[in-house]
PDB file of C-alpha atoms in Angstrom:
ATOM      1  CA  MET A 211       0.000   0.000   0.000  1.00  0.00           C
ATOM      2  CA  GLU A 212       2.855   2.354   0.822  1.00  0.00           C
ATOM      3  CA  SER A 213       4.182   2.161  -2.747  1.00  0.00           C
ATOM      4  CA  LEU A 214       0.717   3.000  -4.143  1.00  0.00           C
ATOM      5  CA  VAL A 215       0.461   5.933  -1.741  1.00  0.00           C
ATOM      6  CA  GLN A 216       3.888   7.195  -2.809  1.00  0.00           C
ATOM      7  CA  LEU A 217       2.979   6.799  -6.487  1.00  0.00           C
ATOM      8  CA  PHE A 218      -0.226   8.832  -6.031  1.00  0.00           C
ATOM      9  CA  SER A 219       1.531  11.408  -3.879  1.00  0.00           C
ATOM     10  CA  SER A 220       4.409  11.976  -6.293  1.00  0.00           C
ATOM     11  CA  THR A 221       2.211  11.970  -9.397  1.00  0.00           C
ATOM     12  CA  LEU A 222      -0.638  14.128  -8.110  1.00  0.00           C
ATOM     13  CA  GLY A 223       1.640  16.242  -5.930  1.00  0.00           C
ATOM     14  CA  GLN A 224       3.083  17.886  -9.018  1.00  0.00           C
ATOM     15  CA  TYR A 225      -0.293  19.426  -9.846  1.00  0.00           C
ATOM     16  CA  VAL A 226      -2.232  19.911  -6.614  1.00  0.00           C
ATOM     17  CA  SER A 227      -1.610  20.618  -2.941  1.00  0.00           C
ATOM     18  CA  GLU A 228      -0.774  17.925  -0.398  1.00  0.00           C
ATOM     19  CA  GLU A 229      -4.247  18.323   1.097  1.00  0.00           C
ATOM     20  CA  VAL A 230      -5.905  17.608  -2.249  1.00  0.00           C
ATOM     21  CA  VAL A 231      -3.619  14.585  -2.723  1.00  0.00           C
ATOM     22  CA  ILE A 232      -4.689  13.009   0.573  1.00  0.00           C
ATOM     23  CA  PHE A 233      -8.341  13.851  -0.121  1.00  0.00           C
ATOM     24  CA  ILE A 234      -8.207  12.093  -3.516  1.00  0.00           C
ATOM     25  CA  ILE A 235      -6.327   9.099  -2.099  1.00  0.00           C
ATOM     26  CA  SER A 236      -9.032   8.759   0.572  1.00  0.00           C
ATOM     27  CA  MET A 237     -11.712   8.556  -2.130  1.00  0.00           C
ATOM     28  CA  PHE A 238      -9.867   5.931  -4.155  1.00  0.00           C
ATOM     29  CA  PRO A 239     -10.784   2.233  -3.762  1.00  0.00           C
ATOM     30  CA  ILE A 240      -8.197   0.027  -2.063  1.00  0.00           C
ATOM     31  CA  LEU A 241      -6.345   3.007  -0.538  1.00  0.00           C
ATOM     32  CA  GLU A 242      -9.267   4.876   1.045  1.00  0.00           C
ATOM     33  CA  LEU A 243      -8.872   6.563   4.455  1.00  0.00           C
ATOM     34  CA  ARG A 244      -6.023   4.206   5.353  1.00  0.00           C
ATOM     35  CA  GLY A 245      -3.965   5.336   2.402  1.00  0.00           C
ATOM     36  CA  GLY A 246      -4.940   8.963   2.899  1.00  0.00           C
ATOM     37  CA  LEU A 247      -3.704   9.016   6.484  1.00  0.00           C
ATOM     38  CA  LEU A 248      -0.534   7.188   5.515  1.00  0.00           C
ATOM     39  CA  ALA A 249       0.074   9.718   2.726  1.00  0.00           C
ATOM     40  CA  ALA A 250      -0.662  12.584   5.103  1.00  0.00           C
ATOM     41  CA  SER A 251       1.916  11.354   7.588  1.00  0.00           C
ATOM     42  CA  LEU A 252       4.509  10.811   4.830  1.00  0.00           C
ATOM     43  CA  LEU A 253       3.784  14.283   3.426  1.00  0.00           C
ATOM     44  CA  LYS A 254       3.995  15.769   6.944  1.00  0.00           C
ATOM     45  CA  VAL A 255       0.444  17.135   6.822  1.00  0.00           C
ATOM     46  CA  PRO A 256      -0.652  17.851  10.405  1.00  0.00           C
ATOM     47  CA  ILE A 257      -2.991  15.182  11.754  1.00  0.00           C
ATOM     48  CA  ILE A 258      -5.608  17.773  12.727  1.00  0.00           C
ATOM     49  CA  LYS A 259      -5.850  18.785   9.065  1.00  0.00           C
ATOM     50  CA  ALA A 260      -5.500  15.260   7.648  1.00  0.00           C
ATOM     51  CA  ILE A 261      -8.270  13.516   9.595  1.00  0.00           C
ATOM     52  CA  PRO A 262     -11.226  15.607   8.330  1.00  0.00           C
ATOM     53  CA  LEU A 263      -9.927  15.500   4.737  1.00  0.00           C
ATOM     54  CA  CYS A 264      -9.518  11.723   4.851  1.00  0.00           C
ATOM     55  CA  ILE A 265     -12.887  11.108   6.494  1.00  0.00           C
ATOM     56  CA  ILE A 266     -14.775  13.308   4.031  1.00  0.00           C
ATOM     57  CA  GLY A 267     -12.901  11.797   1.095  1.00  0.00           C
ATOM     58  CA  ASN A 268     -13.721   8.283   2.307  1.00  0.00           C
ATOM     59  CA  LEU A 269     -17.392   9.141   2.899  1.00  0.00           C
ATOM     60  CA  ILE A 270     -18.148  10.648  -0.511  1.00  0.00           C
ATOM     61  CA  PRO A 271     -18.366   7.362  -2.506  1.00  0.00           C
ATOM     62  CA  ILE A 272     -20.502   5.506   0.077  1.00  0.00           C
ATOM     63  CA  PRO A 273     -24.012   6.783  -0.840  1.00  0.00           C
ATOM     64  CA  PHE A 274     -23.318   6.388  -4.556  1.00  0.00           C
ATOM     65  CA  ILE A 275     -22.190   2.791  -4.096  1.00  0.00           C
ATOM     66  CA  LEU A 276     -25.083   1.910  -1.789  1.00  0.00           C
ATOM     67  CA  ILE A 277     -27.722   3.462  -4.020  1.00  0.00           C
ATOM     68  CA  PHE A 278     -26.470   2.944  -7.567  1.00  0.00           C
ATOM     69  CA  ILE A 279     -23.999   0.036  -7.721  1.00  0.00           C
ATOM     70  CA  LYS A 280     -26.553  -2.712  -8.341  1.00  0.00           C
ATOM     71  CA  LYS A 281     -28.095  -0.726 -11.209  1.00  0.00           C
ATOM     72  CA  ILE A 282     -24.664   0.071 -12.650  1.00  0.00           C
ATOM     73  CA  PHE A 283     -23.567  -3.567 -12.386  1.00  0.00           C
ATOM     74  CA  SER A 284     -26.803  -4.743 -13.990  1.00  0.00           C
ATOM     75  CA  TRP A 285     -26.318  -2.331 -16.890  1.00  0.00           C
ATOM     76  CA  MET A 286     -22.634  -3.253 -17.314  1.00  0.00           C
ATOM     77  CA  LYS A 287     -23.392  -6.987 -17.325  1.00  0.00           C
ATOM     78  CA  ARG A 288     -25.384  -6.484 -20.513  1.00  0.00           C
ATOM     79  CA  PHE A 289     -22.050  -5.988 -22.274  1.00  0.00           C
ATOM     80  CA  LYS A 290     -19.911  -9.076 -22.675  1.00  0.00           C
ATOM     81  CA  ILE A 291     -16.710  -7.077 -22.212  1.00  0.00           C
ATOM     82  CA  PHE A 292     -17.702  -6.094 -18.632  1.00  0.00           C
ATOM     83  CA  ARG A 293     -19.682  -9.167 -17.553  1.00  0.00           C
ATOM     84  CA  GLY A 294     -16.684 -11.196 -16.313  1.00  0.00           C
ATOM     85  CA  LEU A 295     -15.228  -8.270 -14.359  1.00  0.00           C
ATOM     86  CA  ILE A 296     -18.537  -7.438 -12.689  1.00  0.00           C
ATOM     87  CA  GLU A 297     -19.185 -11.056 -11.763  1.00  0.00           C
ATOM     88  CA  LYS A 298     -15.663 -11.283 -10.344  1.00  0.00           C
ATOM     89  CA  LEU A 299     -16.261  -8.150  -8.236  1.00  0.00           C
ATOM     90  CA  GLU A 300     -19.598  -9.458  -6.997  1.00  0.00           C
ATOM     91  CA  ASN A 301     -18.118 -12.863  -6.152  1.00  0.00           C
ATOM     92  CA  ARG A 302     -15.182 -11.258  -4.350  1.00  0.00           C
ATOM     93  CA  ALA A 303     -17.494  -9.049  -2.319  1.00  0.00           C
ATOM     94  CA  MET A 304     -19.776 -11.928  -1.430  1.00  0.00           C
ATOM     95  CA  SER A 305     -16.798 -14.103  -0.449  1.00  0.00           C
ATOM     96  CA  LYS A 306     -15.875 -11.436   2.102  1.00  0.00           C
ATOM     97  CA  SER A 307     -19.436 -10.992   3.347  1.00  0.00           C
ATOM     98  CA  GLY A 308     -19.508 -13.861   5.874  1.00  0.00           C
ATOM     99  CA  LYS A 309     -19.181 -11.825   9.087  1.00  0.00           C
ATOM    100  CA  VAL A 310     -21.317  -9.027   7.679  1.00  0.00           C
ATOM    101  CA  THR A 311     -24.077 -11.513   6.875  1.00  0.00           C
ATOM    102  CA  GLN A 312     -23.740 -13.212  10.257  1.00  0.00           C
ATOM    103  CA  TYR A 313     -23.522 -10.122  12.465  1.00  0.00           C
ATOM    104  CA  GLU A 314     -25.148  -7.559  10.127  1.00  0.00           C
ATOM    105  CA  PHE A 315     -24.674  -4.080  11.636  1.00  0.00           C
ATOM    106  CA  MET A 316     -21.693  -4.882  13.892  1.00  0.00           C
ATOM    107  CA  GLY A 317     -20.216  -7.108  11.196  1.00  0.00           C
ATOM    108  CA  LEU A 318     -20.238  -4.183   8.763  1.00  0.00           C
ATOM    109  CA  VAL A 319     -18.819  -1.806  11.397  1.00  0.00           C
ATOM    110  CA  LEU A 320     -15.884  -4.143  12.025  1.00  0.00           C
ATOM    111  CA  PHE A 321     -15.423  -4.965   8.343  1.00  0.00           C
ATOM    112  CA  VAL A 322     -15.021  -1.279   7.511  1.00  0.00           C
ATOM    113  CA  GLY A 323     -13.145  -0.373  10.692  1.00  0.00           C
ATOM    114  CA  ILE A 324     -10.414  -2.990  10.929  1.00  0.00           C
ATOM    115  CA  PRO A 325      -7.703  -1.973   8.472  1.00  0.00           C
ATOM    116  CA  ILE A 326      -6.732  -5.186   6.719  1.00  0.00           C
ATOM    117  CA  PRO A 327      -6.384  -5.669   2.956  1.00  0.00           C
ATOM    118  CA  GLY A 328      -9.674  -6.064   1.120  1.00  0.00           C
ATOM    119  CA  THR A 329     -11.778  -4.275   3.719  1.00  0.00           C
ATOM    120  CA  GLY A 330     -12.952  -0.681   3.990  1.00  0.00           C
ATOM    121  CA  ALA A 331     -15.832   1.561   3.040  1.00  0.00           C
ATOM    122  CA  TRP A 332     -15.821   0.720  -0.676  1.00  0.00           C
ATOM    123  CA  MET A 333     -16.027  -3.041  -0.190  1.00  0.00           C
ATOM    124  CA  GLY A 334     -18.327  -2.601   2.813  1.00  0.00           C
ATOM    125  CA  SER A 335     -20.701  -0.511   0.702  1.00  0.00           C
ATOM    126  CA  LEU A 336     -20.608  -3.042  -2.100  1.00  0.00           C
ATOM    127  CA  ILE A 337     -21.364  -5.891   0.305  1.00  0.00           C
ATOM    128  CA  ALA A 338     -24.176  -3.914   1.976  1.00  0.00           C
ATOM    129  CA  ALA A 339     -25.699  -3.121  -1.440  1.00  0.00           C
ATOM    130  CA  LEU A 340     -25.460  -6.724  -2.663  1.00  0.00           C
ATOM    131  CA  LEU A 341     -26.961  -8.000   0.600  1.00  0.00           C
ATOM    132  CA  GLU A 342     -29.680  -5.343   0.288  1.00  0.00           C
ATOM    133  CA  MET A 343     -29.046  -3.982   3.769  1.00  0.00           C
ATOM    134  CA  ASP A 344     -31.092  -1.013   4.883  1.00  0.00           C
ATOM    135  CA  THR A 345     -29.265   2.035   3.473  1.00  0.00           C
ATOM    136  CA  LYS A 346     -29.532   4.126   6.658  1.00  0.00           C
ATOM    137  CA  LYS A 347     -28.264   1.241   8.768  1.00  0.00           C
ATOM    138  CA  ALA A 348     -25.400   0.618   6.334  1.00  0.00           C
ATOM    139  CA  VAL A 349     -24.371   4.291   6.318  1.00  0.00           C
ATOM    140  CA  LEU A 350     -24.361   4.416  10.128  1.00  0.00           C
ATOM    141  CA  ALA A 351     -22.336   1.187  10.325  1.00  0.00           C
ATOM    142  CA  GLU A 352     -19.851   2.556   7.830  1.00  0.00           C
ATOM    143  CA  LEU A 353     -19.552   5.856   9.705  1.00  0.00           C
ATOM    144  CA  LEU A 354     -18.706   3.953  12.876  1.00  0.00           C
ATOM    145  CA  GLY A 355     -16.294   1.742  10.938  1.00  0.00           C
ATOM    146  CA  ILE A 356     -14.568   4.775   9.449  1.00  0.00           C
ATOM    147  CA  ALA A 357     -14.253   6.260  12.946  1.00  0.00           C
ATOM    148  CA  ILE A 358     -12.563   3.065  14.157  1.00  0.00           C
ATOM    149  CA  ALA A 359     -10.282   2.967  11.108  1.00  0.00           C
ATOM    150  CA  THR A 360      -9.397   6.631  11.674  1.00  0.00           C
ATOM    151  CA  VAL A 361      -8.273   5.971  15.245  1.00  0.00           C
ATOM    152  CA  ILE A 362      -6.284   2.862  14.307  1.00  0.00           C
ATOM    153  CA  MET A 363      -4.631   4.400  11.252  1.00  0.00           C
ATOM    154  CA  SER A 364      -3.890   7.689  13.018  1.00  0.00           C
ATOM    155  CA  ILE A 365      -2.021   5.777  15.702  1.00  0.00           C
ATOM    156  CA  LEU A 366      -0.205   3.633  13.137  1.00  0.00           C
ATOM    157  CA  SER A 367       0.586   6.435  10.668  1.00  0.00           C
ATOM    158  CA  TYR A 368       1.368   9.273  13.036  1.00  0.00           C
ATOM    159  CA  GLY A 369       2.360   7.280  16.103  1.00  0.00           C
ATOM    160  CA  LEU A 370       4.274   4.117  15.290  1.00  0.00           C
ATOM    161  CA  LEU A 371       5.117   4.898  11.658  1.00  0.00           C
ATOM    162  CA  GLY A 372       5.835   8.531  12.472  1.00  0.00           C
ATOM    163  CA  SER A 373       8.351   7.585  15.145  1.00  0.00           C
ATOM    164  CA  ILE A 374      10.045   5.047  12.842  1.00  0.00           C
ATOM    165  CA  ILE A 375      10.389   7.484   9.935  1.00  0.00           C
ATOM    166  CA  SER A 376      11.553  10.441  12.059  1.00  0.00           C
TER     167      SER A 376
END
């Protein structure tokens, strides 16, 4: 993840401010808030400035995924060129949905909040949409998950990682 963060930071950093870089990274799938906070610490953006930018960036895609992804996937599956990719994404999401299905709300909170590869708000939103979870419940679970991820990644990026790099 660190190499992806550095790639985004160096590429985008030529054209926009560090704050915009971490905001965009936080919106991007795979990297999300985790990558945004890591980039912020590497770019020496103060944590008090980084946290709101990363949270807002991570939140922006959630309602669009929850509301529109099934319709978008359905439309894309009509085209042979996209069908395999969409089915792969759906299967991947559903393969990760075990705890979310079992524990519903708390499962989604933990899925989004615990920063391990393949988890986060994007995948959590996709799983919630495919499982047809109540949108309000899913948004609340993801907000709590993002709060947990923010605390964990702030400690890792600015605490442990910050002390190692300095």
